[in-house]
Short mmCIF file of C-alpha atoms and ligand atoms in Angstrom, two decimals:
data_model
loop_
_atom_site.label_atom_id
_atom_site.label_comp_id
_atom_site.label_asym_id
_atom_site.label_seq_id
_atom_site.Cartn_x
_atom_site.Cartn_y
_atom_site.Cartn_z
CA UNK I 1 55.24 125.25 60.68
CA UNK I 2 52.44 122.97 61.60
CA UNK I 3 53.56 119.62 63.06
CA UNK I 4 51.22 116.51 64.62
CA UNK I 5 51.52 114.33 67.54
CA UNK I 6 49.26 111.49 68.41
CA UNK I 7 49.68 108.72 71.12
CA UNK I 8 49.41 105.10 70.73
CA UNK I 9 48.60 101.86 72.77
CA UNK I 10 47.90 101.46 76.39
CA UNK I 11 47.84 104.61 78.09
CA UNK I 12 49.91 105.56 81.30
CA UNK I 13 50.40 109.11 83.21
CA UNK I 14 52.39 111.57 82.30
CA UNK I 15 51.10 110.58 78.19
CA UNK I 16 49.84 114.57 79.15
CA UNK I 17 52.84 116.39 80.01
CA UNK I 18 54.13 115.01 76.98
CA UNK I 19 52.11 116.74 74.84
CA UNK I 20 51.87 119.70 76.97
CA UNK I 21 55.70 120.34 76.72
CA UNK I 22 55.00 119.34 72.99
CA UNK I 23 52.13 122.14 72.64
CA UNK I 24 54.25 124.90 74.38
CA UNK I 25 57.55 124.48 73.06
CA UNK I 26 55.97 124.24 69.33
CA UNK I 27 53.95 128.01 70.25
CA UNK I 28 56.66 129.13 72.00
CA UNK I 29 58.56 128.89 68.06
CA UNK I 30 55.47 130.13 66.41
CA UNK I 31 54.38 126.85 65.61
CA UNK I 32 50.91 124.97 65.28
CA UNK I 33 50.19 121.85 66.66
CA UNK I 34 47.45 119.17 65.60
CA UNK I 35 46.71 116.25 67.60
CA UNK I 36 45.16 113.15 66.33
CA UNK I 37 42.58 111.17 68.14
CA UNK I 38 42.45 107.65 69.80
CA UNK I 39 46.06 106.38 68.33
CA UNK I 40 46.70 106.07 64.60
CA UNK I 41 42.99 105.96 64.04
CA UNK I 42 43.00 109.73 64.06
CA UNK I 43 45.01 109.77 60.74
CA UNK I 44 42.67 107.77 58.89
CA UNK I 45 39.88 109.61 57.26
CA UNK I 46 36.51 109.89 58.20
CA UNK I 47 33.11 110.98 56.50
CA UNK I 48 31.76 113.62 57.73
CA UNK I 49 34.03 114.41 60.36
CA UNK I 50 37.62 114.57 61.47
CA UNK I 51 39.63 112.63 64.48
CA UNK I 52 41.88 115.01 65.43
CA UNK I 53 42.03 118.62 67.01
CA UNK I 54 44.56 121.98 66.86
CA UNK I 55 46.27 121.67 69.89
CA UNK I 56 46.99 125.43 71.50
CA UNK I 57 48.17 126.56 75.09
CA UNK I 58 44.28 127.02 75.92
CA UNK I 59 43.77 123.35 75.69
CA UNK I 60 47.22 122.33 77.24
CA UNK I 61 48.11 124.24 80.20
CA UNK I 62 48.71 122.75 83.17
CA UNK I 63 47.60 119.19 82.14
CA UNK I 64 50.76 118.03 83.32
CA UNK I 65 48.62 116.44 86.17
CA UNK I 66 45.72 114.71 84.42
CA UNK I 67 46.42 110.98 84.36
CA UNK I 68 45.28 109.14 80.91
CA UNK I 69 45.39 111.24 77.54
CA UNK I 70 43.21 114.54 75.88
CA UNK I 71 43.66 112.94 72.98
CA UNK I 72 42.74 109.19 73.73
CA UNK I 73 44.20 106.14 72.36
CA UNK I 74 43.50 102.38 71.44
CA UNK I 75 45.89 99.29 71.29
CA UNK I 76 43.59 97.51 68.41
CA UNK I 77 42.29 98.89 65.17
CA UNK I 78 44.27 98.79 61.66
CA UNK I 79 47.96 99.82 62.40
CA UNK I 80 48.98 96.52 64.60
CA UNK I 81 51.86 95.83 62.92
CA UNK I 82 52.11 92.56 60.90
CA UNK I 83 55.07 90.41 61.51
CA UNK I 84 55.76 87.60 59.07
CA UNK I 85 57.25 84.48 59.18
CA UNK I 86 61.04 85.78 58.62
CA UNK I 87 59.96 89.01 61.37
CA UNK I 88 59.93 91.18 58.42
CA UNK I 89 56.96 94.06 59.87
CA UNK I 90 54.21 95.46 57.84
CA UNK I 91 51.29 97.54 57.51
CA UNK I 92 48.28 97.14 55.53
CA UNK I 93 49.42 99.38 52.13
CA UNK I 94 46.11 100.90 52.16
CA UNK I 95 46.18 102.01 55.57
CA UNK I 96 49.73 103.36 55.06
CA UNK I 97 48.63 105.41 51.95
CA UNK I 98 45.33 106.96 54.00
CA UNK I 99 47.89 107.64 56.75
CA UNK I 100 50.23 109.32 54.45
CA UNK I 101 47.55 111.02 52.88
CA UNK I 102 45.97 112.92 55.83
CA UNK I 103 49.29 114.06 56.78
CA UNK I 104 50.24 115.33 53.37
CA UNK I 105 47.02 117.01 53.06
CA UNK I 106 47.18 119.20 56.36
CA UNK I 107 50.83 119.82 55.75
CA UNK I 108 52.07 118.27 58.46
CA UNK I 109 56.52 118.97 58.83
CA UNK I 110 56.45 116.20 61.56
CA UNK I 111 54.64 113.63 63.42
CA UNK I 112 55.60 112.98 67.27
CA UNK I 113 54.51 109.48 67.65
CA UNK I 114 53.89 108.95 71.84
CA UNK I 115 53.92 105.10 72.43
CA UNK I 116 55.06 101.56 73.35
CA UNK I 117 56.95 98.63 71.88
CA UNK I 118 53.91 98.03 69.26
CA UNK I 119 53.54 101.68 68.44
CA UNK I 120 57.40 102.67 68.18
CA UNK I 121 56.92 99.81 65.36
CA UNK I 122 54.18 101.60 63.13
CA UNK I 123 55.96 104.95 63.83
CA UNK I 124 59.22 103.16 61.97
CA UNK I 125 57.10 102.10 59.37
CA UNK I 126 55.75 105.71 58.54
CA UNK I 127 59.21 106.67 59.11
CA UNK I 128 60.39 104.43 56.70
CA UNK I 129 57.37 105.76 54.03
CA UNK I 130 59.53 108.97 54.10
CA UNK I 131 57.06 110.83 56.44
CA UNK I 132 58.99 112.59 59.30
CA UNK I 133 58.44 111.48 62.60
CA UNK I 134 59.91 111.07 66.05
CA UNK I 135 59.26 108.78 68.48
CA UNK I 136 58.27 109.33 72.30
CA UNK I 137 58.97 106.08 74.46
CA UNK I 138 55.77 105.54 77.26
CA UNK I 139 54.97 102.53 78.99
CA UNK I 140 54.46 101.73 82.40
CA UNK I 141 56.74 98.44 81.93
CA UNK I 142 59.45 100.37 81.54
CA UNK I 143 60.50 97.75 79.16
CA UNK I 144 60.51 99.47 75.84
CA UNK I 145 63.96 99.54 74.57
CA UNK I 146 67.57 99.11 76.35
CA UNK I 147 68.38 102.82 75.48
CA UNK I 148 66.57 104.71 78.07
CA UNK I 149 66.90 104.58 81.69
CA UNK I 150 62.94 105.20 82.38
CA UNK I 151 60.15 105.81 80.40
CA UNK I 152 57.60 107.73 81.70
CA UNK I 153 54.92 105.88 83.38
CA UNK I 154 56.45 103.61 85.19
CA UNK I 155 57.35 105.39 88.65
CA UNK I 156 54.01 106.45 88.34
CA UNK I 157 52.73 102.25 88.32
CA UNK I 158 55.95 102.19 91.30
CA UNK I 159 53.81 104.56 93.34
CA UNK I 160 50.45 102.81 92.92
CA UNK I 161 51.72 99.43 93.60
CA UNK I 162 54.17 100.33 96.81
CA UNK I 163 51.01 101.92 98.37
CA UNK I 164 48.59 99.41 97.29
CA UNK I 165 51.25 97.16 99.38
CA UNK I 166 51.16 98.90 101.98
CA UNK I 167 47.82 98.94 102.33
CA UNK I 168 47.20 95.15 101.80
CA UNK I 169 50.20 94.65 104.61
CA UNK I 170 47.70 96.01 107.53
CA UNK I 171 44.80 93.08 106.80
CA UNK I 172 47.43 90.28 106.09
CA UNK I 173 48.99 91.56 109.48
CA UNK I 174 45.74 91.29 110.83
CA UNK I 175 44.60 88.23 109.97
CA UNK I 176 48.44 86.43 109.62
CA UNK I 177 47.93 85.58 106.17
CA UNK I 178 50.08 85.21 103.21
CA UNK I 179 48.93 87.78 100.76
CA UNK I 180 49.88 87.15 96.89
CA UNK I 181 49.49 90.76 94.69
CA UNK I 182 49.57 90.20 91.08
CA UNK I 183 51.23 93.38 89.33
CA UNK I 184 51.54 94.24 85.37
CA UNK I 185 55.03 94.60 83.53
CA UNK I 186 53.83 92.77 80.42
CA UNK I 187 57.19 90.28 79.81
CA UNK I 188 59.36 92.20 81.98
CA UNK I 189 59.65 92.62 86.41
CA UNK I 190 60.79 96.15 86.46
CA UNK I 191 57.54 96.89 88.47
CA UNK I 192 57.02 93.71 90.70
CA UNK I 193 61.07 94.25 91.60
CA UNK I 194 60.96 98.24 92.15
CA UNK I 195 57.65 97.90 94.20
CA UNK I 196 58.30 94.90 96.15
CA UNK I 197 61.76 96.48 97.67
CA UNK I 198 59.86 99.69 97.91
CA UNK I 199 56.97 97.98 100.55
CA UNK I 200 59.51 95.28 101.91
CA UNK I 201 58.00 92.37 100.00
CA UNK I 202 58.83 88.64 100.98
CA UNK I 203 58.72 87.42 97.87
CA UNK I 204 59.43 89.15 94.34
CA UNK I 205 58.66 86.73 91.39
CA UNK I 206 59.74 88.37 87.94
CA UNK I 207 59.74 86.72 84.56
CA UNK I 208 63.60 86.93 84.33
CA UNK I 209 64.32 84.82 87.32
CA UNK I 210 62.86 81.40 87.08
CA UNK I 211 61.54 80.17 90.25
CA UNK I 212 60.64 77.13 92.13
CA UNK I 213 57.77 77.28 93.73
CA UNK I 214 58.94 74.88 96.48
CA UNK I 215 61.82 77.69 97.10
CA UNK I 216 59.34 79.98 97.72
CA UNK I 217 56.78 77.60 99.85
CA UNK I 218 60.08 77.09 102.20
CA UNK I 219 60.64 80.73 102.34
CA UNK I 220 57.67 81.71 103.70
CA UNK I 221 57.25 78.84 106.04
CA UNK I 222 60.69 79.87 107.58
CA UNK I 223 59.39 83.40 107.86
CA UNK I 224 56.07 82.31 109.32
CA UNK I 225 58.02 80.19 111.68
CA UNK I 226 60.61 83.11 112.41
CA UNK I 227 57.38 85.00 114.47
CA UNK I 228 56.03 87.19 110.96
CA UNK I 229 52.58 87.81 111.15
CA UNK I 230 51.77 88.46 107.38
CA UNK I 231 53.76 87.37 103.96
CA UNK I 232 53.87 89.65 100.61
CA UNK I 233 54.63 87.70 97.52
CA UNK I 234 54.86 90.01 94.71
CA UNK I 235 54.63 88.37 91.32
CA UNK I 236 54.62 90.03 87.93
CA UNK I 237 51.80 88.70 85.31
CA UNK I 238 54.57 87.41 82.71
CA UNK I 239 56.02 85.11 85.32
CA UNK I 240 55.96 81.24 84.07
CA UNK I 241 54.46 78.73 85.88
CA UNK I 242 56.46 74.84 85.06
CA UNK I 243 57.42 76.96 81.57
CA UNK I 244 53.84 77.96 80.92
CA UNK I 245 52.40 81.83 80.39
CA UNK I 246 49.33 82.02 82.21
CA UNK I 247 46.58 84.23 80.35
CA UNK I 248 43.01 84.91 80.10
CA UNK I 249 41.52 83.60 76.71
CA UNK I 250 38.08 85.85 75.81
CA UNK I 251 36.64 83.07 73.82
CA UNK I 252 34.00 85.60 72.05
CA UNK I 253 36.85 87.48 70.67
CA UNK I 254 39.72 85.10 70.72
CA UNK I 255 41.65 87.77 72.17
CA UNK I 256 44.79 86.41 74.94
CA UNK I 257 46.43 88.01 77.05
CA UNK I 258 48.83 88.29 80.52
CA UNK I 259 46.51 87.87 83.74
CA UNK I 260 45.67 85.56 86.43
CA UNK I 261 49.22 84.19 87.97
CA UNK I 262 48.31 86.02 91.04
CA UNK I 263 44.90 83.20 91.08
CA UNK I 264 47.06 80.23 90.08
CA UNK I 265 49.78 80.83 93.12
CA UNK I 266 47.94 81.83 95.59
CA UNK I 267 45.72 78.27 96.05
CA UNK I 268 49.00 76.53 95.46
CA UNK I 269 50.52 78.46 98.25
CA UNK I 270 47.78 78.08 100.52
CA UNK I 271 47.41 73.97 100.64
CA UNK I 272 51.69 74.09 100.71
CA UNK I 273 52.01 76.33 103.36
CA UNK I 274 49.02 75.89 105.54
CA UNK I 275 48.81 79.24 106.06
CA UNK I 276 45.64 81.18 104.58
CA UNK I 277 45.90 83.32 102.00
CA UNK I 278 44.81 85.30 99.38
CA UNK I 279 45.70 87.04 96.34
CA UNK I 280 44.96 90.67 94.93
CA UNK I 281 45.53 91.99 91.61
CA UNK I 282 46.22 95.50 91.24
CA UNK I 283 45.27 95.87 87.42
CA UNK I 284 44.87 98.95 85.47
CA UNK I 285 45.04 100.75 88.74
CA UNK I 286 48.41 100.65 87.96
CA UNK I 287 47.77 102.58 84.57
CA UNK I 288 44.98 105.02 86.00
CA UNK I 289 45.13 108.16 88.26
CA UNK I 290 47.80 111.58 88.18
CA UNK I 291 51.45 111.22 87.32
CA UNK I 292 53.71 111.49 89.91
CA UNK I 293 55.96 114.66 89.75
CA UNK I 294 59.25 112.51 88.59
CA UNK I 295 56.59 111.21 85.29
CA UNK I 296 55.82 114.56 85.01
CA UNK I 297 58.72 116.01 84.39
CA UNK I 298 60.07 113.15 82.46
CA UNK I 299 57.15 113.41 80.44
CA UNK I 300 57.78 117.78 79.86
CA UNK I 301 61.26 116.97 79.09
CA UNK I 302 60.33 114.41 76.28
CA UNK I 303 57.98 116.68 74.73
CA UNK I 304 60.45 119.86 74.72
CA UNK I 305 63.06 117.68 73.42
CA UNK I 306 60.97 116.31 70.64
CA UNK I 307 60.07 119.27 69.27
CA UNK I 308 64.26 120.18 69.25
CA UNK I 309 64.49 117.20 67.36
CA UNK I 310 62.08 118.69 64.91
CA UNK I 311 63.63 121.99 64.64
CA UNK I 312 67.06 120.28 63.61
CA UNK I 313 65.14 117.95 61.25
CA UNK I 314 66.46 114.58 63.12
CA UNK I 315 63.74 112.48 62.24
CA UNK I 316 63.33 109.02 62.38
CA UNK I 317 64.75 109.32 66.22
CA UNK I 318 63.26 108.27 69.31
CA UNK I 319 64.28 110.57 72.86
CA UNK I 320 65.37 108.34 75.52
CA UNK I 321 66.07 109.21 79.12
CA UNK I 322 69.84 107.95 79.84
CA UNK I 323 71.51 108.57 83.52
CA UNK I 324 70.10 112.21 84.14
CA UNK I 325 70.23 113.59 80.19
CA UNK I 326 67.29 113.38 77.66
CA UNK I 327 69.02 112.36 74.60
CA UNK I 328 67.93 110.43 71.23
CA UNK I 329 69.05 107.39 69.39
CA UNK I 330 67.74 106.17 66.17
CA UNK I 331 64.23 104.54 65.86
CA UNK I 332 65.85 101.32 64.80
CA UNK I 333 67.80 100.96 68.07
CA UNK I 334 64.68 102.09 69.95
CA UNK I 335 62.38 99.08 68.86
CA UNK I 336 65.21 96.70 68.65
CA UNK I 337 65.93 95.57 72.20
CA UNK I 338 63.38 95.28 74.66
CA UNK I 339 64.65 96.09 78.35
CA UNK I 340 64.69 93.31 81.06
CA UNK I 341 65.76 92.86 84.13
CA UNK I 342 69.39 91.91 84.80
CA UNK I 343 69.58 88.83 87.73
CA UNK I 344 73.10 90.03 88.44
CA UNK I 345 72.08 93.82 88.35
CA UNK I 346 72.91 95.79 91.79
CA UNK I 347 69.46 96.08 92.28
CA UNK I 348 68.78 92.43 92.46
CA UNK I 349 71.93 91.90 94.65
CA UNK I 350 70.60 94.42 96.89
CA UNK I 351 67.14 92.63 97.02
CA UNK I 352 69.26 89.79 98.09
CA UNK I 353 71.17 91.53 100.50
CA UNK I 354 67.44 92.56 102.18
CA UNK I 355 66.59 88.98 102.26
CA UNK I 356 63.95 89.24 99.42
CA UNK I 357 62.97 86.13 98.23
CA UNK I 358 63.18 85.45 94.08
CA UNK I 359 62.37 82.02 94.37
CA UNK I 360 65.61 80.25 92.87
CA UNK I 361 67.23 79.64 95.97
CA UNK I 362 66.77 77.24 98.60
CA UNK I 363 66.28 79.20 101.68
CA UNK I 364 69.29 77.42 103.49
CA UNK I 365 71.29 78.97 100.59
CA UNK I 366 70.24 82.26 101.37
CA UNK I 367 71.80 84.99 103.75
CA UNK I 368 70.72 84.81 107.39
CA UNK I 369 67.78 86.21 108.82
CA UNK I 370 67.59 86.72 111.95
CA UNK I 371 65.20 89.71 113.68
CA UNK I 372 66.48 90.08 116.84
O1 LIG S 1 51.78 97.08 78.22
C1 LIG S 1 51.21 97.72 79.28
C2 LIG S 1 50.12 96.89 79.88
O2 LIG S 1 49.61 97.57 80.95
C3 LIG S 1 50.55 95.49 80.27
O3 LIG S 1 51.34 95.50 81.41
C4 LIG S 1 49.21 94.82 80.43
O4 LIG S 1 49.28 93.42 80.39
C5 LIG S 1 48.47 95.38 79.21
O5 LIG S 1 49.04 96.68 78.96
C6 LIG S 1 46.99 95.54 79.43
O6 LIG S 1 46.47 95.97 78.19
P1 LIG S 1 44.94 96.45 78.11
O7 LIG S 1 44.88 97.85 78.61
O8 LIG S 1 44.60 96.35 76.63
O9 LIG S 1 44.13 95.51 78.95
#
């Protein structure tokens, strides 16, 4: 049997072990594997050449470690999914029938489709041509879909981010300054809310908690006052300020996107406070480097399970991580629900309880702090 996998969007580590566990479960059933290159791209034809590979143990062993992808990826080019004005998705026909094409032509039994909330969408589409493919959840937002736990990627982005802290903690300490670090989690604070309890944060701003920044200018003037020598204000890039998104607009290209919060709050937070401060954003730092060993795993255990899911023919599926177990739901559930946050989740009450500040509460409403 000869079956494909290609990965799609922004890339994250452990996007290797996936296909890795992919790779050797498929051999290990006498299998071949072909793996497209740079996203859906790789399934469109090209002259004179071909985007994608055979995959064989040669090429995959042991690349359970290497952060980013062999096969590369994109998040632009011709299968963004078209939405229109009653939500109904699409893909440009033409593109759909090269798509299907290619994979006809090599004689593909199934397509493993490694990607986020934008990808999952163009893998239901080709699902819903008839061609047979599962889905493999990966973002470092961890905000894909509401039926898995984790996807892999984002303890990975945890790791970065609580070190990066701790590392910025030593120079505010020196210097006694407020220090604002800007983290990704496109719409969602999974990584702003894990990190900043991980590297006792002051301050956690996420998207689903609305907060007022005169709440948090309070806060940290009571912990200023209370003898602390440096502040951490964590704040996720799809946090609103007064309702608003704030973006960066590439006026060559038109292109928008999630960035600069980190900017915006720390020179309101400076002239509030009094206190100096600055601001650091941790980027696509939080995308780059190895995989930590829980990604890695996660990422092997996706890939083996996929190729289950091929060898019982349950396409149109996505695996999911849920408590411990790998399991699968269909690839309707997985793109329906994107996974946020829950304000009364124990984790936030247990923020709370460690006197993290979200921002909505006045600080005379909040628990007692006292250090001695
Ligand atoms: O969706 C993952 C993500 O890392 C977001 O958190 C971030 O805003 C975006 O991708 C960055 O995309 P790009 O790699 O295209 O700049």
């Amino acid at each position: 049997m000869i079956i494909g996998i290609l990965n799609s969007g922004g890339d994250c580590p452990g996007i290797n072990a996936v296909i890795e566990g992919y790779v050797t479960a498929a051999y290990s059933r006498g299998w071949r594997v072909i793996g497209f290159h740079d996203g859906f791209e790789g399934l469109l034809p090209v002259v004179g050449g071909r985007r994608y590979e055979v995959l064989n143990l040669l090429k995959t062993h042991k690349i359970r470690s290497l952060g980013g992808t062999i096969l590369g990826t994109t998040n632009t080019g011709n299968f963004n999914v078209q939405v229109n004005k009653v939500g109904r998705h699409s893909l440009d026909p033409q593109i759909l029938a090269k798509a299907k094409k290619t994979i006809t032509a090599l004689g593909l039994e199934a397509l493993a489709v490694i990607g986020g909330g934008g990808s999952a969408k163009t893998a239901k589409l080709l699902a819903e041509e008839g061609l047979p493919v599962i889905s493999i959840p990966k973002t470092i937002n961890n905000d894909l879909c509401s039926a898995s736990d984790y996807t892999f990627g984002f303890q990975s982005a945890v790791e970065v981010v609580s070190s990066s802290i701790d590392r910025i903690r030593t120079t505010a300490n020196a210097h006694q300054r407020v220090m604002v670090i800007e983290v990704m989690g496109d719409l969602s604070g999974w990584i702003a809310l894990h990190s900043g309890i991980a590297s006792s944060a002051d301050v956690v701003l996420i998207p689903e908690i609305e907060f007022d920044l005169q709440n948090v200018v309070d806060g940290i003037k009571e912990r200023k006052a209370a003898g602390q020598r440096e502040i951490i204000v964590v704040v996720a890039e799809g946090c609103r300020m007064n309702g608003e998104l704030v973006t960066v607009f590439n006026k060559d290209n038109g292109d928008e996107r999630l960035g600069g919060i980190g900017n915006r709050l720390c020179h309101l937070l400076e002239p509030a406070t009094g206190i100096e401060t600055r601001y650091c954003v941790l980027g696509h730092t939080q995308r780059g480097g190895s995989p930590c060993a829980f990604d890695r795993v996660l990422g092997l255990r996706f890939g083996v399970e996929a190729v289950k899911l091929i060898e019982r023919r349950e396409f149109s599926t996505s695996v999911v991580l849920k408590g411990p177990k790998v399991g699968t739901v269909s690839i309707d559930e997985a793109v329906a629900e994107p996974r946020f946050v829950n304000p009364q989740s124990h984790l936030v009450q247990t923020a709370r309880e460690l006197g993290i500040i979200f921002g909505d509460r006045r600080p005379q409403d909040l628990r007692r702090r006292q250090l001695d």
